Every structure is written in structure tokens, then in C-alpha cells.
XYZ file of N, CA and C in Angstrom:
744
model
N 94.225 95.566 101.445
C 95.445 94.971 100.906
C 96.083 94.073 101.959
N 96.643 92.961 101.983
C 97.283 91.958 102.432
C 98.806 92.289 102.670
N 99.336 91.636 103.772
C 100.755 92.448 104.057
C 101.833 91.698 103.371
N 101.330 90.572 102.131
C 102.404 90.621 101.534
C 101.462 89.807 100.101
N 100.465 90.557 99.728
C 100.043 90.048 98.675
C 100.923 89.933 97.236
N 100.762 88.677 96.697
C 101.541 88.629 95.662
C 102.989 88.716 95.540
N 103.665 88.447 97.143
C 104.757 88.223 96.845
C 104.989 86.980 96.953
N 106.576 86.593 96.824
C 106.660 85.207 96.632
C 108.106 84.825 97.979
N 107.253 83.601 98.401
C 108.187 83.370 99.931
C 108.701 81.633 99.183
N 109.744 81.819 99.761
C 110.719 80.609 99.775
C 111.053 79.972 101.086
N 110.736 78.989 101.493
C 111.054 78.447 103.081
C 111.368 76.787 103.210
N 112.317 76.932 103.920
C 113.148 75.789 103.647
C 112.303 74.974 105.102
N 111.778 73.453 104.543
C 111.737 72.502 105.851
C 110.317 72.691 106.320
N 109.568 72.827 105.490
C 108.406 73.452 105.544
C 106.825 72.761 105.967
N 107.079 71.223 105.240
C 106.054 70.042 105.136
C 105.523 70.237 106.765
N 106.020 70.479 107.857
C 105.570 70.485 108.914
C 105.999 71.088 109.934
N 105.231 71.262 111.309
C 105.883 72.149 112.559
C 105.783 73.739 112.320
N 106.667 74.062 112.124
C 106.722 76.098 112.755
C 106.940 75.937 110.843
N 107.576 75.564 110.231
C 107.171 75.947 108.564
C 106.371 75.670 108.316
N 105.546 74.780 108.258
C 104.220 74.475 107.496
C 103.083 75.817 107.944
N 103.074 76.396 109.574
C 102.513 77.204 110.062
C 102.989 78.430 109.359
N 103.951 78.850 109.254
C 104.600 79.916 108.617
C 104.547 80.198 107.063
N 104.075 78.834 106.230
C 103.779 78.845 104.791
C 102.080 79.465 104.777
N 101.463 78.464 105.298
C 100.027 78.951 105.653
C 99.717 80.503 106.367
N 100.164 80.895 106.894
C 100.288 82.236 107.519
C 100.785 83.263 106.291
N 101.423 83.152 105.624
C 101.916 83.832 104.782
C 101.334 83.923 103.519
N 100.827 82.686 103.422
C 99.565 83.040 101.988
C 98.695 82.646 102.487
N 98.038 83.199 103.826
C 96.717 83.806 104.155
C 97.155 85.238 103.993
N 98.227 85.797 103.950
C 98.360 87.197 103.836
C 98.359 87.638 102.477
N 98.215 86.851 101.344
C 98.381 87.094 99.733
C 99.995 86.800 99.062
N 100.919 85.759 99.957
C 101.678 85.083 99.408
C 101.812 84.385 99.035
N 102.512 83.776 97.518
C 102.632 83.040 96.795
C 104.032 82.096 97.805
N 103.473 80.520 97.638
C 104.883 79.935 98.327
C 105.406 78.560 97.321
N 106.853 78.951 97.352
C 107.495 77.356 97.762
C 108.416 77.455 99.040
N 108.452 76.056 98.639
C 109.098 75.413 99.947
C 109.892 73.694 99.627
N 110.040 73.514 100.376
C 111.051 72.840 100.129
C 111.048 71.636 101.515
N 111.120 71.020 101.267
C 111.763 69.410 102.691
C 113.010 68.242 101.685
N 113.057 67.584 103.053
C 113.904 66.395 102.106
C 113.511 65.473 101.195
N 112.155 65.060 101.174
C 111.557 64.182 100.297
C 110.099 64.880 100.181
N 110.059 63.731 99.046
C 108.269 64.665 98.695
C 107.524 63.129 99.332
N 106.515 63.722 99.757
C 105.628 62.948 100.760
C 104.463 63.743 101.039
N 102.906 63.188 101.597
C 101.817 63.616 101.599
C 101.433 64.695 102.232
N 102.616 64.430 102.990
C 103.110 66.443 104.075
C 103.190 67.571 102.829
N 103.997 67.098 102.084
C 104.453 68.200 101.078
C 103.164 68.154 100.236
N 102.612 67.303 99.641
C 101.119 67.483 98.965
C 99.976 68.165 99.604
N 99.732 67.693 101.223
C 98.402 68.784 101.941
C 99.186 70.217 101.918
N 100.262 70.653 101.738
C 100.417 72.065 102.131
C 100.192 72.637 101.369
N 100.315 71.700 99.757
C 100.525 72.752 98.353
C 98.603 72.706 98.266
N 97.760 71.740 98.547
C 96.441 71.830 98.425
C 96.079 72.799 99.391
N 96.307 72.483 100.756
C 96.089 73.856 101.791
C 96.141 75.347 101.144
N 97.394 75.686 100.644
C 97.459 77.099 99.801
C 97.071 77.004 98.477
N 97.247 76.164 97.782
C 96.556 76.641 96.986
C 94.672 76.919 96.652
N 94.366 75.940 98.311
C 92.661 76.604 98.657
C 92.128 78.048 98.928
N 93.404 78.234 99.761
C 93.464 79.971 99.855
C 93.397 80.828 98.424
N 93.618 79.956 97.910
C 93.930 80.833 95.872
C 95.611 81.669 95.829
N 96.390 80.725 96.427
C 97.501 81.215 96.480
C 98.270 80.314 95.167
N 99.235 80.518 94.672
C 100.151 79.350 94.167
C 101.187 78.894 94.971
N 101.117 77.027 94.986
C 102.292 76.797 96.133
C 102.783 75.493 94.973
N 104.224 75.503 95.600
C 104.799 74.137 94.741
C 106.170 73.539 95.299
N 106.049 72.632 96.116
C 107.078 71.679 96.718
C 107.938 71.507 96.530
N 108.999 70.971 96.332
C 110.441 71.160 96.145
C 111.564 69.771 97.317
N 111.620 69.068 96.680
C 112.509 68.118 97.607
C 114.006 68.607 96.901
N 114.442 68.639 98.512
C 115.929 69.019 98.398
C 116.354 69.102 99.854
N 117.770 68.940 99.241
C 118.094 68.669 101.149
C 119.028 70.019 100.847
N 118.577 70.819 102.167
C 119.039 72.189 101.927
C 120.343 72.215 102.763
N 121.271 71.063 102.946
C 122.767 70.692 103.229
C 123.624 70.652 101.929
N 122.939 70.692 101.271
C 124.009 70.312 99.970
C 123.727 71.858 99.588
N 124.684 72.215 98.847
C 125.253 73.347 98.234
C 124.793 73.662 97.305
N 125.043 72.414 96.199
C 125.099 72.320 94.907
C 122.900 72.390 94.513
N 122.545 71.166 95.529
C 121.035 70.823 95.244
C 120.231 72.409 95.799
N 120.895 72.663 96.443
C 120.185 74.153 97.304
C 120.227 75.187 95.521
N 121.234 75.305 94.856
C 121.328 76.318 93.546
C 120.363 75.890 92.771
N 120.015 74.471 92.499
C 119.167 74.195 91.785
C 118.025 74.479 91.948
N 117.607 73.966 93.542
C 116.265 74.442 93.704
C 115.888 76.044 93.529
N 116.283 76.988 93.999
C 116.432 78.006 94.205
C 116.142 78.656 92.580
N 117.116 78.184 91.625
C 117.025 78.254 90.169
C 115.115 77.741 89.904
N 115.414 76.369 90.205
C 113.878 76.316 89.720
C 112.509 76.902 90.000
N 113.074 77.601 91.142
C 111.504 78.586 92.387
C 111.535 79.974 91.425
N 112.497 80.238 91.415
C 112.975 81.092 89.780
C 111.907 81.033 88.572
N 112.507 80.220 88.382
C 111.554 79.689 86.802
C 110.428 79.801 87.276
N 109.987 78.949 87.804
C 108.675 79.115 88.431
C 107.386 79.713 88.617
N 108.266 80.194 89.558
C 107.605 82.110 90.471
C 107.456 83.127 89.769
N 108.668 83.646 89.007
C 109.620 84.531 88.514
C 110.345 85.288 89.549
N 110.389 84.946 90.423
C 111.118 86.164 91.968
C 111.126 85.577 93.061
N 111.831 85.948 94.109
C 111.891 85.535 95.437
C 111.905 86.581 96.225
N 110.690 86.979 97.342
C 110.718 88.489 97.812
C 111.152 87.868 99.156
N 110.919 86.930 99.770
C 111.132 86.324 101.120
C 111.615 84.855 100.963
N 112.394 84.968 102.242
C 113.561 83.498 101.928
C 113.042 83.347 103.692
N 112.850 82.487 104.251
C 112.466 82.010 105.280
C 113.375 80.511 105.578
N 114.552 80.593 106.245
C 115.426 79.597 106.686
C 114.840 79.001 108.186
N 114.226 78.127 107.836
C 113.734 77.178 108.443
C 113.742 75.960 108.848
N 114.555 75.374 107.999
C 114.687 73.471 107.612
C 115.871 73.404 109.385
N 115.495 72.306 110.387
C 116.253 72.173 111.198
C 116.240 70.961 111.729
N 117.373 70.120 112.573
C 117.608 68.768 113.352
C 117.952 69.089 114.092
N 117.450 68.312 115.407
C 118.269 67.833 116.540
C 119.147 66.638 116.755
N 120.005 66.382 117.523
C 121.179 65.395 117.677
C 121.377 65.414 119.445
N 120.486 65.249 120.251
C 121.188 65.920 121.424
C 121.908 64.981 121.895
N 122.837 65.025 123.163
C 123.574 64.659 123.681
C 124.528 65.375 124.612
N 124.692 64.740 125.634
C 126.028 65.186 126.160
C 127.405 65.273 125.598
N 128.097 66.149 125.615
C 129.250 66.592 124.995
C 130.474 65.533 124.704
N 130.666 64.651 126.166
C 131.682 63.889 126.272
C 130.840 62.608 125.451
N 129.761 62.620 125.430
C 129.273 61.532 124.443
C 128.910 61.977 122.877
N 128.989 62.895 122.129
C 128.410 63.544 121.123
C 129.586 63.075 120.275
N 128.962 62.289 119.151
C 129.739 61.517 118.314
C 130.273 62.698 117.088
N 130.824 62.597 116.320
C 131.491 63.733 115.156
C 130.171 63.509 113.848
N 129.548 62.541 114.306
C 128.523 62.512 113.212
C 127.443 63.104 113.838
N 126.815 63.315 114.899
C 126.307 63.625 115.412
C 126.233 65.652 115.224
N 127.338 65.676 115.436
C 128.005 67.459 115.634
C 127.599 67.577 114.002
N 128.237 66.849 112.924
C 128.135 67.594 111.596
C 126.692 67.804 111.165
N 125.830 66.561 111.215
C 124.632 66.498 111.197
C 123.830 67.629 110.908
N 123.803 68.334 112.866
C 123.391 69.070 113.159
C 123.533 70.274 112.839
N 124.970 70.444 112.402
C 125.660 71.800 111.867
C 125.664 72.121 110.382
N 125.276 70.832 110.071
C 125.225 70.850 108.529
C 124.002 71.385 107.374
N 122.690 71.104 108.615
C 120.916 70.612 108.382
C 120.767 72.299 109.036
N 121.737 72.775 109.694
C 120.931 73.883 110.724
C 121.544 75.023 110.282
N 123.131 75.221 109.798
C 123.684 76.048 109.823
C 124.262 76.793 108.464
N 124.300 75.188 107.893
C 124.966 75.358 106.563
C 124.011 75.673 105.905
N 122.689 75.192 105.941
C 121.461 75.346 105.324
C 121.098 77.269 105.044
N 121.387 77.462 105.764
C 120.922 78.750 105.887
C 122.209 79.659 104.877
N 123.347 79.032 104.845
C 124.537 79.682 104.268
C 124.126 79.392 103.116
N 123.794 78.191 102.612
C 123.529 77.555 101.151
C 122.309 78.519 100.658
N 121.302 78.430 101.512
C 119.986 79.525 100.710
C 119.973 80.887 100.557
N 121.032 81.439 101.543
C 120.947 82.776 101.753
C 122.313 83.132 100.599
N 122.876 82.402 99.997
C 123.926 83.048 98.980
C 123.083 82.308 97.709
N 122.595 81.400 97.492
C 121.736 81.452 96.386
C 120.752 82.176 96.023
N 120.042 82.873 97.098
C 118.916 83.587 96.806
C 119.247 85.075 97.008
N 120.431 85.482 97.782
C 121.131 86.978 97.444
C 120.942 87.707 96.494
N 121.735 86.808 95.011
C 121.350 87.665 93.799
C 120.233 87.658 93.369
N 118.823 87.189 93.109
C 117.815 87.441 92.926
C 117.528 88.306 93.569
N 117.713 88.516 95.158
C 117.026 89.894 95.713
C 117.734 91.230 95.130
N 119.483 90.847 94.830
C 119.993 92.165 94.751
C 119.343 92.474 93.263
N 119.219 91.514 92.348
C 118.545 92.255 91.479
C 117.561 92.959 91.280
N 116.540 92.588 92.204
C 115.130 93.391 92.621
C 115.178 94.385 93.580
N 116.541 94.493 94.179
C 116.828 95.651 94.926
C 115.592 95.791 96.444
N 115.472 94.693 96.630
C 114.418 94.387 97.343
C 114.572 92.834 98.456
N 114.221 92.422 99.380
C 114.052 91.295 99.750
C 114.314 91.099 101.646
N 113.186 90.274 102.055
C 113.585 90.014 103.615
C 114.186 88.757 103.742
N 115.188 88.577 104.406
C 115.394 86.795 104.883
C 115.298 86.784 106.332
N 114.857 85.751 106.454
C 113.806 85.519 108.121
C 114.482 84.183 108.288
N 115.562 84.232 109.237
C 116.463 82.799 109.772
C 115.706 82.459 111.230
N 115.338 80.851 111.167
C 114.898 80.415 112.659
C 115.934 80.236 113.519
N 116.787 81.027 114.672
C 117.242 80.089 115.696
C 116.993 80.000 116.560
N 117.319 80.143 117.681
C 116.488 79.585 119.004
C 116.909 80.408 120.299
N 116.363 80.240 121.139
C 116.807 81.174 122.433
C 117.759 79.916 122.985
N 118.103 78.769 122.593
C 119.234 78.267 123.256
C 121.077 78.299 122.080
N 120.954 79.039 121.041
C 121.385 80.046 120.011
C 121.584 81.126 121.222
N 121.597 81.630 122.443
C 121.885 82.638 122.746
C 122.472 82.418 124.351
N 121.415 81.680 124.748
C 121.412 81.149 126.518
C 122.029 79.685 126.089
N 122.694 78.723 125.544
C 122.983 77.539 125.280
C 121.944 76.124 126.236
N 122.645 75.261 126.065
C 121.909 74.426 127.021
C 122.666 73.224 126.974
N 122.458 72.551 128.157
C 123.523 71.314 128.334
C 122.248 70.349 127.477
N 123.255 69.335 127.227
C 123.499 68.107 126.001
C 122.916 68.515 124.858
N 122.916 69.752 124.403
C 122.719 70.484 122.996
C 123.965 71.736 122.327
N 124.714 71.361 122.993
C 126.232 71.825 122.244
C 126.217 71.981 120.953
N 126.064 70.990 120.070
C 125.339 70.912 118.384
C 124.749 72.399 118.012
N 123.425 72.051 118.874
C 122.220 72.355 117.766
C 122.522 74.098 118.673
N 123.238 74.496 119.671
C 123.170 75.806 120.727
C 124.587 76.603 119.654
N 125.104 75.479 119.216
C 126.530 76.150 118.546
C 125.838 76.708 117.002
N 124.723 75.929 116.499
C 124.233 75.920 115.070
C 123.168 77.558 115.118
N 122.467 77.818 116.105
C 121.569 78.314 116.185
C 122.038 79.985 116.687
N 123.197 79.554 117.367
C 124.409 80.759 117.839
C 124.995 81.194 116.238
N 125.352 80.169 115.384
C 125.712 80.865 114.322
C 124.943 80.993 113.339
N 123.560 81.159 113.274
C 122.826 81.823 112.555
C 122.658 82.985 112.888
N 122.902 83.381 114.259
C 122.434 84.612 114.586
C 123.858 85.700 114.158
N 124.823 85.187 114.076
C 126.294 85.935 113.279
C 126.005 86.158 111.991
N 125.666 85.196 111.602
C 125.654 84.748 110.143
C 124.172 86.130 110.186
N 123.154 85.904 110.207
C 122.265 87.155 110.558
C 122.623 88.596 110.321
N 123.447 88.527 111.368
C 123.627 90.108 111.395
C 124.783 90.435 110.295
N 125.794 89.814 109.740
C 126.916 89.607 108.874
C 126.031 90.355 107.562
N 124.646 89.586 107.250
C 124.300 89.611 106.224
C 123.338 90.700 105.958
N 123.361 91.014 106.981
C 122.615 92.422 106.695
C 123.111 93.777 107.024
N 124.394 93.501 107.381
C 125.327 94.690 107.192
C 125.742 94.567 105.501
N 125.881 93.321 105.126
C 126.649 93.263 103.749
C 125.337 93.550 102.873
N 124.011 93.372 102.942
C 123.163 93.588 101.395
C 122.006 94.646 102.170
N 122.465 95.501 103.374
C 121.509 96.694 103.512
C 121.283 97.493 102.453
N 122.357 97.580 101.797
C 122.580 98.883 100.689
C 121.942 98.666 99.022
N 121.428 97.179 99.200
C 120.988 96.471 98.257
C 119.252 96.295 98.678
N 118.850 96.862 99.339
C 117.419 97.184 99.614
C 116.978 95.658 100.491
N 118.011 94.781 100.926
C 117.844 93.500 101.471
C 117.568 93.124 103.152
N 117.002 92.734 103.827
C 116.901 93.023 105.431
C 116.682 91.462 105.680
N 117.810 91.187 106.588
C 118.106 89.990 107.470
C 117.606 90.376 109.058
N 116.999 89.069 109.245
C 116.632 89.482 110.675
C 116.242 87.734 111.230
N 116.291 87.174 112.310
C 116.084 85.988 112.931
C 115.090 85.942 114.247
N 114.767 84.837 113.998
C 113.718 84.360 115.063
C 114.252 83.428 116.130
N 113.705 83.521 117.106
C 114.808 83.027 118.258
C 113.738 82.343 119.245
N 112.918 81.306 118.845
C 111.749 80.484 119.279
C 112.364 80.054 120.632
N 111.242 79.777 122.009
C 111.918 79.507 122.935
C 110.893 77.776 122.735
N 110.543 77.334 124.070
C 109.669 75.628 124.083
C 108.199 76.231 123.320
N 108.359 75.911 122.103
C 107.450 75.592 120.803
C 106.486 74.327 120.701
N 105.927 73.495 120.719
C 104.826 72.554 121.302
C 104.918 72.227 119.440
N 105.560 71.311 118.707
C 105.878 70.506 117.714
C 105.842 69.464 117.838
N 105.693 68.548 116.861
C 105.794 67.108 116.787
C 107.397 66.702 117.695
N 108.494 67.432 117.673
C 109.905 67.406 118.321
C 109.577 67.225 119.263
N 108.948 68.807 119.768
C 108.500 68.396 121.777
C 107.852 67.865 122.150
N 106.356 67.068 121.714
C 106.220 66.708 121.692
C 106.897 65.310 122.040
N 107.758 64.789 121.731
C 108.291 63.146 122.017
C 108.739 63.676 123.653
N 108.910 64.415 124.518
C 109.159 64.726 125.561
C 108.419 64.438 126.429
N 108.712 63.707 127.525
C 107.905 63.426 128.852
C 106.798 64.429 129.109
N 105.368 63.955 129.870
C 104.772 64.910 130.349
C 105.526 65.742 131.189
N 105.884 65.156 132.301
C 107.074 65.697 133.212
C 108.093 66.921 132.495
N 108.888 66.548 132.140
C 109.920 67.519 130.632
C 108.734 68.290 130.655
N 108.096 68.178 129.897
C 107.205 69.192 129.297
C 105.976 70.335 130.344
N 105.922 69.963 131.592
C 105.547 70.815 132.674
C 106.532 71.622 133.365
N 107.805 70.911 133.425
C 108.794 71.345 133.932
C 109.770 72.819 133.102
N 109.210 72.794 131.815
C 109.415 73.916 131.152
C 108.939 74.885 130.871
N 107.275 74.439 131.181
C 106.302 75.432 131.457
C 106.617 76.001 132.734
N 106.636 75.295 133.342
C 106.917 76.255 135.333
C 107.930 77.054 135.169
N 108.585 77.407 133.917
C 110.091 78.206 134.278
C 109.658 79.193 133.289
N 108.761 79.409 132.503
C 107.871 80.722 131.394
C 107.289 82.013 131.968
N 107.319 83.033 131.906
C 106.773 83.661 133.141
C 105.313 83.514 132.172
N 105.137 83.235 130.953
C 103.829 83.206 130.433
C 102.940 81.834 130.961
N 103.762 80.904 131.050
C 103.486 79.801 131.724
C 102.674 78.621 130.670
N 103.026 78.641 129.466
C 102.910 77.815 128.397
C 103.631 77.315 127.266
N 103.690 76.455 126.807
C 104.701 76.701 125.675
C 104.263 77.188 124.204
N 104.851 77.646 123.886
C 104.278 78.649 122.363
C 103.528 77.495 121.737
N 103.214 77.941 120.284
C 102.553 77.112 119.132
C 103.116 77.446 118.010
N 103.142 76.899 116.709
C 104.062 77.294 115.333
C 103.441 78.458 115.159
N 102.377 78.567 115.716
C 101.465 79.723 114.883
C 101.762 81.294 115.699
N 102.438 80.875 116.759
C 102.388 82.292 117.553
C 104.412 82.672 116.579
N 104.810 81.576 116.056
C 106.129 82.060 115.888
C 106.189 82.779 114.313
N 104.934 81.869 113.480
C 104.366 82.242 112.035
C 103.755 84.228 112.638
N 103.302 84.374 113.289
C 102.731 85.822 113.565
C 104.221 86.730 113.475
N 104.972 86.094 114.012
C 106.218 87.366 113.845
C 107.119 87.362 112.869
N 107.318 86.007 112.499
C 107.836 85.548 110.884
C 107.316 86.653 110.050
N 105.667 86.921 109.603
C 104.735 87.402 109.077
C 105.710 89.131 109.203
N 105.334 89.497 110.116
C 105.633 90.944 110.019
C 107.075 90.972 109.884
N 108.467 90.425 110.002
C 109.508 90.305 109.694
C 109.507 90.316 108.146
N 108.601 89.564 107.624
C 108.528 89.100 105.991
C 107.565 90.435 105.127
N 107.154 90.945 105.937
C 106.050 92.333 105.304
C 106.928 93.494 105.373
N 106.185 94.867 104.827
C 107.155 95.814 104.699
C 106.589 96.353 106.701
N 105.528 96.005 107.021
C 105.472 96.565 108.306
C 106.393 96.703 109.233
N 107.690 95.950 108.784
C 109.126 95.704 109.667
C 110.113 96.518 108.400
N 109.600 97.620 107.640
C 110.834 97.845 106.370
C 112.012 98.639 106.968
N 111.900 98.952 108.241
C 113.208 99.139 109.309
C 113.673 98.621 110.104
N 113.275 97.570 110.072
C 114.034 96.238 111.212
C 115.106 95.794 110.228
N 116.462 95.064 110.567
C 117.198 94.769 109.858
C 118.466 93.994 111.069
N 118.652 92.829 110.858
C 120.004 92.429 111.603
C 119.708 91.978 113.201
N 118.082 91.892 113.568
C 117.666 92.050 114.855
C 117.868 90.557 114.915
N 117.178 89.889 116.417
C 116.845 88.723 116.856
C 115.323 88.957 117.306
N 114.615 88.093 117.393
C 113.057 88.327 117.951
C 112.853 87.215 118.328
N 112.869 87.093 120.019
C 112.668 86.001 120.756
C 111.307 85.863 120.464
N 110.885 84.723 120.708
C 109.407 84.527 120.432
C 109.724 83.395 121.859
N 109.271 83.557 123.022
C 109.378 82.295 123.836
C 108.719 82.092 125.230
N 107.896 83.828 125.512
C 106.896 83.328 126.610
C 107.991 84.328 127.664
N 108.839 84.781 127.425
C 109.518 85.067 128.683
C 110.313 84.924 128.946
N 110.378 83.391 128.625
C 111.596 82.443 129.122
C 113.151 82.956 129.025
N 113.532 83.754 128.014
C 114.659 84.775 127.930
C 114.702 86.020 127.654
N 114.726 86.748 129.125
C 114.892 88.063 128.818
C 116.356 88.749 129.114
């Protein structure tokens, strides 16, 4: 048996990076997925062919998971769909960096909007479906700079800090509803993002790992995985650094 055969995962931001790894990971385990990005594009087409090679069912979803209103809809239609949502995987994220005294107000909402709100918008739309099934995990991405901050990321350190509230909030409030919140707290992840980073940057963050590499989507999809299975059906409200070391 598969550690989450035949259930059905929802993950926001998915077409590529640590979601696309985390969709694929999850129906290699016998999950059914959607998912969701801002536009539909050939990203969003190889993922739904990718799983559905596995013999999974997958089906795309453009929506920008900032809006409130478009987040109910989608959510409604994964519904119809699916018929259920056993895993909600908050994933969809931006950067904006900058220094503080330079960080424009468009800049700050952006980031707070794509990173933070996102997760508020999916996780109260997809609530009542779980409370009705009396059942359900939600698996929020934030980051180990969500905990340790970091200069000229004020934004995205303030966004990633309040997922991890927002986290634990929500799984004091729907424990009793058979529901378990828990977050991922990725440290230097090797994405198309970090990627745009100097070789330099990018050695210079390795030398400070005591593992001495930077992760892959796929090492962060491995703990997603057991967060999203019942193999974690007593974890609830945690953080799970995934980052080499880098924060202990």
C-alpha cells in the first residue's frame, strides 16, 4: 500500500521548483493531484502528463492564490472534480528583496500578499471540506529565514514568520476536527530562484551548511510526503526545517 494512495492533494504554485517536486512525489505515493499556478502554460500541461503517466489523476487550475474570492472558486471546482481534499499543500511563493530603507510599499504587499495571504485564502476555503471528512493534513512552506530573518528580505522573513503563527493557530483551532497543520521551513534549496544567484552567492552559502550543500525540491518533497501521510498522524502545529544544518 502507498502512503497516501487515493487520496487527493491540493497544492498551490505547483507548475515548478519545490511544488512541481512535491506533486510528483505525492502521486508516486498513490495521490491523486491538483494544483494550481497563475496562468496555465506548458509547465502546468508536463505536470498533469507527468502524473497522470504514473496512473494518477492530475488537473491544473490557474488562479492566483492572492485573491480571496478566485482561491473559493478554485477550491469549489477541485471539489467537483476530485470529490475531496485530504491534503492542502501551501506552496505558491515570491520574492521582492531589498533593503528596508529601499523596499517600496508595493514591493512589501506583493510579497505578503503571494506568500501569506495565500495560505489564509486556501486554508479557510479548504477547512470545511476537511471538517466535513473529519479528516485532513495542511502542509504550509516557510522558510528558515521565517524564523532566523535575513537582511534585505524583511518582506518575504515577515511573510514566512507568519505562516508559521498562522500554522500553529490552525491547528490548535481544527485538532478536534481530525485536521493537522504543520510547516516546512526549507533552508538554500537549489531552484530556478537560486539559481539566478552568483556562483560566488551560491558557494558562499554552501560554506556556512554543516551538510555542505544546498538541498533539492526533492529532499523538501520527502518530508512534505510524510507530513501529508498518516505516518505523521501525531505531528500537528510543528515546523520541519529541511536545510542541511544551516539552522539549528
Amino acid at each position: 500500500m502507498k502512503l497516501v494512495q487515493d487520496k487527493v492533494a491540493l497544492i498551490t504554485g505547483a507548475s515548478r521548483g519545490i511544488g512541481r517536486a512535491i506533486a510528483l512525489r505525492l502521486a508516486a505515493e498513490g495521490a491523486h493531484i491538483a494544483f494550481t499556478d497563475l496562468r496555465e502554460d506548458e509547465n502546468m500541461q508536463s505536470l498533469v502528463n507527468e502524473i497522470e503517466a504514473l496512473g494518477r489523476k492530475a488537473k491544473g487550475y490557474a488562479s492566483n492564490a492572492a485573491d480571496t474570492e478566485e482561491t473559493a472558486k478554485t477550491v469549489a471546482c477541485v471539489v467537483q472534480d476530485f470529490g475531496r481534499i485530504d491534503i492542502l499543500v501551501n506552496n505558491a511563493g515570491i520574492t521582492k528583496d531589498g533593503l528596508l530603507l529601499r523596499m517600496s510599499e508595493e514591493q512589501w504587499d506583493a510579497v505578503i500578499n503571494v506568500n501569506l495571504k495565500s495560505v489564509f485564502n486556501f486554508t479557510k476555503a479548504v477547512a470545511p471540506v476537511m471538517s466535513s471528512q473529519r479528516s485532513g493534513s495542511i502542509v504550509s512552506l516557510s522558510s528558515v529565514v521565517g524564523v532566523s530573518g535575513n537582511a534585505g528580505q524583511a518582506n518575504y522573513s515577515a511573510s514566512k514568520a507568519g505562516i508559521i503563527g498562522f500554522t500553529k493557530s490552525v491547528a490548535k483551532e481544527f485538532g478536534k476536527r481530525g485536521i493537522r497543520a504543520n510547516a516546512i521551513a526549507p533552508g538554500f534549496i537549489i531552484t530556478d530562484m537560486t539559481a539566478q544567484l552568483s556562483e560566488e552567492v551560491r558557494k558562499d552559502w554552501a560554506s556556512k551548511i554543516p551538510l555542505h550543500r544546498g538541498g533539492t525540491p526533492e529532499d523538501v518533497a520527502n518530508v512534505c510526503l510524510f507530513l501529508a501521510s498518516d505516518l505523521s498522524s501525531y505531528v500537528s502545529g510543528q515546523v520541519i526545517h529541511v536545510c542541511g544544518g544551516m539552522n539549528m
